[in-house]
Tab-separated table of C-alpha atoms and ligand atoms in Angstrom:
chain	number	residue	atom	x	y	z
A	27	MET	CA	116.533	98.298	20.098
A	28	ARG	CA	114.924	96.196	17.409
A	29	SER	CA	118.335	94.662	16.535
A	30	THR	CA	118.862	93.630	20.180
A	31	TYR	CA	115.586	91.688	20.085
A	32	ALA	CA	116.628	90.116	16.782
A	33	VAL	CA	119.963	89.005	18.247
A	34	ALA	CA	118.234	87.630	21.362
A	35	LEU	CA	115.718	85.762	19.195
A	36	LEU	CA	118.478	84.300	17.022
A	37	ALA	CA	120.383	83.234	20.135
A	38	LEU	CA	117.262	81.498	21.443
A	39	ILE	CA	116.715	79.687	18.142
A	40	ALA	CA	120.374	78.688	17.888
A	41	GLY	CA	120.333	77.487	21.499
A	42	GLY	CA	117.216	75.451	20.823
A	43	ILE	CA	118.745	73.831	17.769
A	44	TRP	CA	121.887	73.057	19.745
A	45	LEU	CA	119.893	71.479	22.575
A	46	GLU	CA	117.914	69.445	20.052
A	47	TRP	CA	121.134	68.256	18.458
A	48	ILE	CA	122.591	67.328	21.858
A	49	SER	CA	119.480	65.373	22.853
A	50	LEU	CA	119.408	63.561	19.494
A	51	ALA	CA	123.108	62.740	19.882
A	52	LEU	CA	122.329	61.242	23.301
A	53	ILE	CA	119.388	59.205	22.000
A	54	PHE	CA	121.181	58.026	18.847
A	55	PRO	CA	124.886	57.631	19.637
A	56	ALA	CA	127.109	57.349	16.570
A	57	GLN	CA	127.514	53.763	15.423
A	58	SER	CA	129.487	52.392	12.527
A	59	GLN	CA	127.533	50.650	9.790
A	60	ALA	CA	129.261	47.414	10.678
A	61	GLN	CA	127.880	47.539	14.207
A	62	THR	CA	124.328	48.393	13.195
A	63	ALA	CA	124.155	45.863	10.336
A	64	ILE	CA	123.230	42.363	11.490
A	65	PRO	CA	125.728	39.739	10.290
A	66	THR	CA	124.307	37.261	7.766
A	67	ILE	CA	127.244	34.852	8.007
A	68	GLU	CA	129.843	34.288	10.675
A	69	PHE	CA	133.242	32.616	10.935
A	70	VAL	CA	135.517	32.079	13.900
A	71	VAL	CA	139.077	31.789	12.644
A	72	ASP	CA	142.169	30.757	14.579
A	73	GLY	CA	145.558	32.058	13.511
A	74	GLY	CA	148.961	30.894	14.659
A	75	GLU	CA	152.053	28.850	13.975
A	76	VAL	CA	152.214	25.621	11.992
A	77	ALA	CA	155.206	23.297	11.574
A	78	LYS	CA	156.683	25.433	8.800
A	79	GLY	CA	155.519	29.003	9.117
A	80	PHE	CA	152.047	30.268	9.950
A	81	GLY	CA	148.479	29.217	9.197
A	82	PHE	CA	144.773	29.673	9.787
A	83	GLY	CA	142.007	27.243	10.735
A	84	PHE	CA	138.336	27.351	11.632
A	85	ASP	CA	137.959	27.553	15.391
A	86	GLY	CA	139.011	24.415	17.214
A	87	GLN	CA	140.324	22.704	14.088
A	88	ASN	CA	143.942	22.203	13.107
A	89	LEU	CA	145.670	25.170	11.543
A	90	SER	CA	146.797	24.689	7.968
A	91	SER	CA	148.791	26.545	5.370
A	92	PRO	CA	146.970	27.732	3.329
A	93	GLY	CA	143.991	28.048	5.644
A	94	PRO	CA	140.469	26.795	4.824
A	95	THR	CA	138.551	28.584	2.061
A	96	ILE	CA	135.963	31.098	3.289
A	97	THR	CA	132.965	31.436	0.947
A	98	VAL	CA	130.233	34.087	1.253
A	99	LYS	CA	127.585	35.578	-1.033
A	100	THR	CA	127.635	39.085	-2.486
A	101	GLY	CA	125.936	41.430	-0.022
A	102	ASP	CA	126.564	39.244	3.006
A	103	VAL	CA	127.437	41.069	6.202
A	104	VAL	CA	130.354	38.909	7.279
A	105	LYS	CA	131.327	38.657	10.926
A	106	ILE	CA	134.850	37.396	11.515
A	107	THR	CA	136.196	36.612	14.948
A	108	LEU	CA	139.946	36.141	14.876
A	109	LYS	CA	141.560	34.277	17.737
A	110	ASN	CA	145.304	34.511	17.984
A	111	VAL	CA	146.129	30.993	19.196
A	112	GLY	CA	149.788	31.456	18.346
A	113	ALA	CA	152.886	32.569	20.180
A	114	THR	CA	153.456	35.707	18.146
A	115	ALA	CA	151.393	38.641	16.853
A	116	HIS	CA	148.808	38.014	14.093
A	117	ALA	CA	145.973	39.828	12.330
A	118	PHE	CA	143.379	39.273	9.562
A	119	ALA	CA	142.448	41.091	6.369
A	120	VAL	CA	140.741	40.316	3.051
A	121	THR	CA	142.966	41.399	0.169
A	122	PRO	CA	143.027	41.043	-3.629
A	123	GLU	CA	146.427	39.294	-3.546
A	124	LYS	CA	148.035	37.011	-0.965
A	125	ASP	CA	150.661	39.604	-0.223
A	126	ASP	CA	150.932	41.769	2.881
A	127	LYS	CA	151.444	44.857	0.679
A	128	SER	CA	148.062	44.266	-0.979
A	129	PRO	CA	145.299	46.760	-0.020
A	130	ILE	CA	142.668	45.748	2.532
A	131	LEU	CA	139.217	45.213	0.993
A	132	PHE	CA	135.768	45.856	2.554
A	133	LYS	CA	137.347	47.321	5.757
A	134	SER	CA	137.672	43.647	6.656
A	135	ASN	CA	140.670	43.717	8.956
A	136	VAL	CA	140.989	42.512	12.527
A	137	GLY	CA	144.084	44.324	13.735
A	138	THR	CA	146.675	45.571	11.269
A	139	GLY	CA	150.224	44.718	10.356
A	140	ALA	CA	151.396	47.516	12.629
A	141	ARG	CA	148.851	46.813	15.392
A	142	PRO	CA	148.163	43.063	15.367
A	143	LEU	CA	146.517	40.903	18.030
A	144	THR	CA	148.883	39.668	20.704
A	145	PRO	CA	149.019	35.947	21.618
A	146	GLY	CA	145.724	34.893	23.224
A	147	GLN	CA	143.895	38.018	22.067
A	148	GLU	CA	140.630	37.947	20.089
A	149	GLY	CA	139.206	40.548	17.744
A	150	ILE	CA	135.978	40.940	15.791
A	151	VAL	CA	135.088	42.708	12.552
A	152	ALA	CA	131.814	42.886	10.613
A	153	PHE	CA	131.865	44.046	7.018
A	154	LYS	CA	129.766	43.936	3.888
A	155	ALA	CA	131.215	41.804	1.088
A	156	ASP	CA	129.622	43.899	-1.647
A	157	LYS	CA	131.697	42.887	-4.686
A	158	ALA	CA	131.809	39.373	-6.120
A	159	GLY	CA	135.230	37.929	-6.754
A	160	SER	CA	138.004	35.603	-5.716
A	161	TYR	CA	140.087	37.183	-3.019
A	162	TYR	CA	142.380	36.098	-0.217
A	163	TYR	CA	142.463	36.512	3.507
A	164	ILE	CA	145.894	36.998	4.930
A	165	CYS	CA	147.731	37.893	8.067
A	166	PRO	CA	148.897	41.439	7.296
A	167	VAL	CA	151.834	41.220	9.693
A	168	PRO	CA	154.844	41.695	7.385
A	169	GLY	CA	156.316	38.373	6.270
A	170	HIS	CA	153.483	36.138	7.539
A	171	SER	CA	151.484	35.696	4.322
A	172	ILE	CA	154.566	34.544	2.425
A	173	LEU	CA	155.118	31.994	5.209
A	174	GLY	CA	151.676	30.521	4.489
A	175	MET	CA	149.325	32.649	6.564
A	176	TRP	CA	146.602	33.036	3.946
A	177	GLY	CA	143.525	31.340	2.536
A	178	GLU	CA	141.042	31.912	-0.281
A	179	PHE	CA	138.113	34.258	0.329
A	180	LYS	CA	135.374	33.837	-2.267
A	181	VAL	CA	132.482	36.245	-2.710
A	182	GLU	CA	129.971	34.444	-4.926
A	183	GLY	CA	127.714	36.483	-7.201
B	24	CU	CU1	150.472	36.372	11.364
């Protein structure tokens, strides 16, 4: 008999914990760090075709190859809006080399090489640039960076 009470008590406690967890999950829905962190610097970047190949430009300005240099400070939460103003698929990523096989740094990508933005589409990413250095931003769609779709991305110490 005593064990039945113990089981019932445990079930009550477990149920209470579960309900508590459910209510907390409803009050505090899961959010990525990027969404909760407030951006400290923001860039709107256009990507698309140029006369010979592909390029980037700050929003509303002419695209160029290479694109304009993006400079941030170490620890900045960087918000990038990529607008695909081109006629083919494009994406954005900060990488150590201007090569579409280079790894993506800081979880900085808008789209991927395999799942890029379609013409006219926009995408947003926010990420913390937490390591000083001279990097690149590229279009990770295979073959685009070598056709000029890159720019320098500097994280100043
Ligand atoms: Cu591209």
